[in-house]
mmCIF file of C-alpha atoms in Angstrom:
data_model
loop_
_atom_site.group_PDB
_atom_site.id
_atom_site.type_symbol
_atom_site.label_atom_id
_atom_site.label_comp_id
_atom_site.label_asym_id
_atom_site.label_seq_id
_atom_site.Cartn_x
_atom_site.Cartn_y
_atom_site.Cartn_z
ATOM 1 C CA UNK A 1 82.552 78.312 94.614
ATOM 2 C CA UNK A 2 78.792 78.508 94.947
ATOM 3 C CA UNK A 3 76.667 80.103 92.242
ATOM 4 C CA UNK A 4 73.431 81.821 93.144
ATOM 5 C CA UNK A 5 70.317 80.215 91.781
ATOM 6 C CA UNK A 6 67.575 82.252 90.180
ATOM 7 C CA UNK A 7 65.190 82.380 91.944
ATOM 8 C CA UNK A 8 67.433 82.366 94.985
ATOM 9 C CA UNK A 9 66.944 80.016 97.903
ATOM 10 C CA UNK A 10 67.757 80.847 101.531
ATOM 11 C CA UNK A 11 70.585 78.308 101.980
ATOM 12 C CA UNK A 12 71.975 79.282 98.578
ATOM 13 C CA UNK A 13 72.251 82.895 99.829
ATOM 14 C CA UNK A 14 74.188 81.744 102.899
ATOM 15 C CA UNK A 15 76.484 79.492 100.848
ATOM 16 C CA UNK A 16 77.340 82.281 98.405
ATOM 17 C CA UNK A 17 77.864 84.741 101.263
ATOM 18 C CA UNK A 18 80.291 82.261 102.829
ATOM 19 C CA UNK A 19 82.286 82.137 99.575
ATOM 20 C CA UNK A 20 82.529 85.907 99.245
ATOM 21 C CA UNK A 21 82.810 87.067 102.853
ATOM 22 C CA UNK A 22 83.540 84.302 105.382
ATOM 23 C CA UNK A 23 86.125 82.514 103.247
ATOM 24 C CA UNK A 24 87.825 85.836 102.437
ATOM 25 C CA UNK A 25 87.994 86.696 106.158
ATOM 26 C CA UNK A 26 89.627 83.339 106.889
ATOM 27 C CA UNK A 27 92.248 83.651 104.141
ATOM 28 C CA UNK A 28 95.894 84.298 105.002
ATOM 29 C CA UNK A 29 95.541 84.648 108.766
ATOM 30 C CA UNK A 30 99.117 84.576 110.085
ATOM 31 C CA UNK A 31 98.724 85.202 113.829
ATOM 32 C CA UNK A 32 96.331 83.618 116.287
ATOM 33 C CA UNK A 33 96.341 81.453 119.395
ATOM 34 C CA UNK A 34 98.443 78.841 117.572
ATOM 35 C CA UNK A 35 101.003 81.243 116.036
ATOM 36 C CA UNK A 36 101.891 84.474 117.832
ATOM 37 C CA UNK A 37 104.306 87.076 116.409
ATOM 38 C CA UNK A 38 106.637 86.616 119.423
ATOM 39 C CA UNK A 39 106.436 84.675 122.681
ATOM 40 C CA UNK A 40 105.904 87.794 124.813
ATOM 41 C CA UNK A 41 102.636 88.632 123.007
ATOM 42 C CA UNK A 42 99.853 87.693 125.460
ATOM 43 C CA UNK A 43 97.657 84.729 124.484
ATOM 44 C CA UNK A 44 94.679 86.857 125.520
ATOM 45 C CA UNK A 45 95.167 89.149 122.501
ATOM 46 C CA UNK A 46 93.715 86.429 120.240
ATOM 47 C CA UNK A 47 90.274 84.839 120.156
ATOM 48 C CA UNK A 48 91.054 81.993 117.778
ATOM 49 C CA UNK A 49 93.708 80.313 115.707
ATOM 50 C CA UNK A 50 94.865 80.916 112.142
ATOM 51 C CA UNK A 51 91.996 78.906 110.639
ATOM 52 C CA UNK A 52 89.644 81.810 111.388
ATOM 53 C CA UNK A 53 85.970 81.840 112.215
ATOM 54 C CA UNK A 54 83.087 79.567 111.298
ATOM 55 C CA UNK A 55 79.939 80.904 109.723
ATOM 56 C CA UNK A 56 77.198 81.125 112.341
ATOM 57 C CA UNK A 57 74.139 81.307 110.093
ATOM 58 C CA UNK A 58 72.184 78.868 107.957
ATOM 59 C CA UNK A 59 69.419 79.259 105.442
ATOM 60 C CA UNK A 60 66.846 79.047 108.221
ATOM 61 C CA UNK A 61 68.185 82.335 109.646
ATOM 62 C CA UNK A 62 67.307 84.116 106.389
ATOM 63 C CA UNK A 63 63.621 83.611 107.074
ATOM 64 C CA UNK A 64 61.421 82.441 104.240
ATOM 65 C CA UNK A 65 57.669 82.975 104.296
ATOM 66 C CA UNK A 66 56.176 80.750 101.651
ATOM 67 C CA UNK A 67 58.494 81.447 98.721
ATOM 68 C CA UNK A 68 59.281 85.015 99.804
ATOM 69 C CA UNK A 69 62.633 85.986 101.285
ATOM 70 C CA UNK A 70 62.440 89.360 103.017
ATOM 71 C CA UNK A 71 65.031 91.971 101.990
ATOM 72 C CA UNK A 72 65.292 93.523 105.436
ATOM 73 C CA UNK A 73 65.986 90.103 106.922
ATOM 74 C CA UNK A 74 68.750 89.436 104.381
ATOM 75 C CA UNK A 75 70.340 92.810 105.155
ATOM 76 C CA UNK A 76 70.102 92.415 108.922
ATOM 77 C CA UNK A 77 71.378 88.837 109.065
ATOM 78 C CA UNK A 78 74.231 89.259 106.569
ATOM 79 C CA UNK A 79 75.477 92.589 107.908
ATOM 80 C CA UNK A 80 75.442 91.211 111.461
ATOM 81 C CA UNK A 81 77.340 88.121 110.289
ATOM 82 C CA UNK A 82 79.896 90.218 108.393
ATOM 83 C CA UNK A 83 80.519 92.357 111.487
ATOM 84 C CA UNK A 84 81.420 89.181 113.407
ATOM 85 C CA UNK A 85 84.551 88.815 111.251
ATOM 86 C CA UNK A 86 85.901 92.347 111.716
ATOM 87 C CA UNK A 87 88.257 91.230 114.496
ATOM 88 C CA UNK A 88 90.113 89.228 111.815
ATOM 89 C CA UNK A 89 92.253 92.088 110.639
ATOM 90 C CA UNK A 90 95.736 93.506 110.392
ATOM 91 C CA UNK A 91 97.704 93.567 113.627
ATOM 92 C CA UNK A 92 100.870 95.607 113.959
ATOM 93 C CA UNK A 93 102.843 93.745 116.615
ATOM 94 C CA UNK A 94 105.719 95.614 118.235
ATOM 95 C CA UNK A 95 108.185 94.192 120.761
ATOM 96 C CA UNK A 96 110.094 96.895 122.604
ATOM 97 C CA UNK A 97 112.979 96.091 124.965
ATOM 98 C CA UNK A 98 113.381 98.579 127.807
ATOM 99 C CA UNK A 99 116.094 98.993 130.428
ATOM 100 C CA UNK A 100 119.735 97.957 130.300
ATOM 101 C CA UNK A 101 122.600 99.925 128.899
ATOM 102 C CA UNK A 102 123.480 98.490 125.546
ATOM 103 C CA UNK A 103 124.277 95.165 124.009
ATOM 104 C CA UNK A 104 126.507 93.091 126.267
ATOM 105 C CA UNK A 105 126.636 89.445 125.385
ATOM 106 C CA UNK A 106 123.301 87.994 124.332
ATOM 107 C CA UNK A 107 121.237 90.833 125.785
ATOM 108 C CA UNK A 108 119.523 92.921 123.066
ATOM 109 C CA UNK A 109 120.073 96.644 122.796
ATOM 110 C CA UNK A 110 117.093 98.521 124.227
ATOM 111 C CA UNK A 111 114.539 99.582 121.669
ATOM 112 C CA UNK A 112 112.149 98.030 119.170
ATOM 113 C CA UNK A 113 113.363 94.583 118.139
ATOM 114 C CA UNK A 114 110.212 93.414 116.320
ATOM 115 C CA UNK A 115 107.741 95.453 114.274
ATOM 116 C CA UNK A 116 105.582 93.602 111.743
ATOM 117 C CA UNK A 117 102.034 93.760 110.468
ATOM 118 C CA UNK A 118 100.059 90.644 109.532
ATOM 119 C CA UNK A 119 96.442 89.458 109.519
ATOM 120 C CA UNK A 120 95.483 88.158 112.961
ATOM 121 C CA UNK A 121 92.467 86.557 114.631
ATOM 122 C CA UNK A 122 92.207 89.193 117.371
ATOM 123 C CA UNK A 123 89.839 89.375 120.327
ATOM 124 C CA UNK A 124 86.298 90.593 119.752
ATOM 125 C CA UNK A 125 87.027 93.973 121.371
ATOM 126 C CA UNK A 126 88.936 94.698 118.137
ATOM 127 C CA UNK A 127 85.759 94.498 116.052
ATOM 128 C CA UNK A 128 84.761 97.591 114.123
ATOM 129 C CA UNK A 129 81.566 98.963 112.655
ATOM 130 C CA UNK A 130 80.932 98.190 108.997
ATOM 131 C CA UNK A 131 79.426 101.605 108.523
ATOM 132 C CA UNK A 132 76.693 101.997 105.937
ATOM 133 C CA UNK A 133 76.821 99.205 103.357
ATOM 134 C CA UNK A 134 75.243 100.062 100.008
ATOM 135 C CA UNK A 135 72.181 97.849 99.832
ATOM 136 C CA UNK A 136 70.331 99.762 97.119
ATOM 137 C CA UNK A 137 69.859 96.518 95.174
ATOM 138 C CA UNK A 138 68.360 94.741 98.181
ATOM 139 C CA UNK A 139 65.505 96.950 99.336
ATOM 140 C CA UNK A 140 62.119 96.191 100.695
ATOM 141 C CA UNK A 141 59.523 95.850 97.965
ATOM 142 C CA UNK A 142 62.051 94.927 95.268
ATOM 143 C CA UNK A 143 62.213 91.624 93.506
ATOM 144 C CA UNK A 144 65.725 90.517 94.386
ATOM 145 C CA UNK A 145 67.495 88.413 91.802
ATOM 146 C CA UNK A 146 70.903 86.783 91.808
ATOM 147 C CA UNK A 147 72.678 89.790 90.252
ATOM 148 C CA UNK A 148 71.231 92.128 92.925
ATOM 149 C CA UNK A 149 72.512 89.801 95.625
ATOM 150 C CA UNK A 150 75.946 89.445 93.997
ATOM 151 C CA UNK A 151 76.306 93.228 94.015
ATOM 152 C CA UNK A 152 75.273 93.363 97.666
ATOM 153 C CA UNK A 153 77.735 90.597 98.600
ATOM 154 C CA UNK A 154 80.544 92.509 96.885
ATOM 155 C CA UNK A 155 79.547 95.591 98.903
ATOM 156 C CA UNK A 156 79.651 93.570 102.137
ATOM 157 C CA UNK A 157 83.069 92.135 101.205
ATOM 158 C CA UNK A 158 84.362 95.630 100.408
ATOM 159 C CA UNK A 159 83.148 96.969 103.767
ATOM 160 C CA UNK A 160 84.829 94.065 105.566
ATOM 161 C CA UNK A 161 88.098 94.417 103.608
ATOM 162 C CA UNK A 162 88.278 98.111 104.476
ATOM 163 C CA UNK A 163 88.354 97.119 108.146
ATOM 164 C CA UNK A 164 90.643 94.114 107.564
ATOM 165 C CA UNK A 165 93.349 96.343 106.078
ATOM 166 C CA UNK A 166 93.192 98.832 108.971
ATOM 167 C CA UNK A 167 95.805 97.755 111.509
ATOM 168 C CA UNK A 168 95.375 97.491 115.246
ATOM 169 C CA UNK A 169 98.736 98.336 116.862
ATOM 170 C CA UNK A 170 99.759 96.381 119.941
ATOM 171 C CA UNK A 171 103.119 97.137 121.542
ATOM 172 C CA UNK A 172 104.577 94.902 124.210
ATOM 173 C CA UNK A 173 107.334 96.366 126.381
ATOM 174 C CA UNK A 174 109.694 93.917 128.076
ATOM 175 C CA UNK A 175 112.321 94.910 130.612
ATOM 176 C CA UNK A 176 115.782 93.571 130.027
ATOM 177 C CA UNK A 177 117.613 95.592 132.676
ATOM 178 C CA UNK A 178 121.186 94.913 133.718
ATOM 179 C CA UNK A 179 120.065 93.104 136.882
ATOM 180 C CA UNK A 180 118.030 90.730 134.722
ATOM 181 C CA UNK A 181 120.964 89.945 132.436
ATOM 182 C CA UNK A 182 123.323 89.561 135.373
ATOM 183 C CA UNK A 183 121.039 86.880 136.729
ATOM 184 C CA UNK A 184 121.080 85.058 133.380
ATOM 185 C CA UNK A 185 124.874 85.420 133.053
ATOM 186 C CA UNK A 186 125.537 83.995 136.510
ATOM 187 C CA UNK A 187 123.673 80.809 135.597
ATOM 188 C CA UNK A 188 126.156 80.073 132.838
ATOM 189 C CA UNK A 189 129.118 80.349 135.224
ATOM 190 C CA UNK A 190 127.866 77.744 137.684
#
């Protein structure tokens, strides 16, 4: 775990942000391109695997002029970066079997046969707005120290976690009509 220096340095800001936001986003991802909730879930519902996302910024993105790091730049860069992780969030995956007339043999009874919620690395169209993140400790004209930044990072992490715990529901309906099962049953009799 990175500790902020005082005075802070640009790369140090990014490293601490990664500890508190990026690494949290990448923790405990259960579903992704390498591990879907069920085989019928389309691959296209995921943008990445269960390892999560890589940080896309470095200290050079923070923008240092002489020894001055600009508050508005910190806010803009870090809030934009945090928003990039909001597609890593809870997914409620539902598998619903339609058609057919009851359980005969290995054919499932119509209805919901899978309904679970886990953290998933969903496509970017599942991103959400962070809303207004309290940045009162990181304002233009202030001398920003490590404790001000720590508070701001906690606020960013809280905004992200609010989105992470809000589930996106995706239901997949599969037909398992009697004609479909008859086809499968006839194969076993050959």
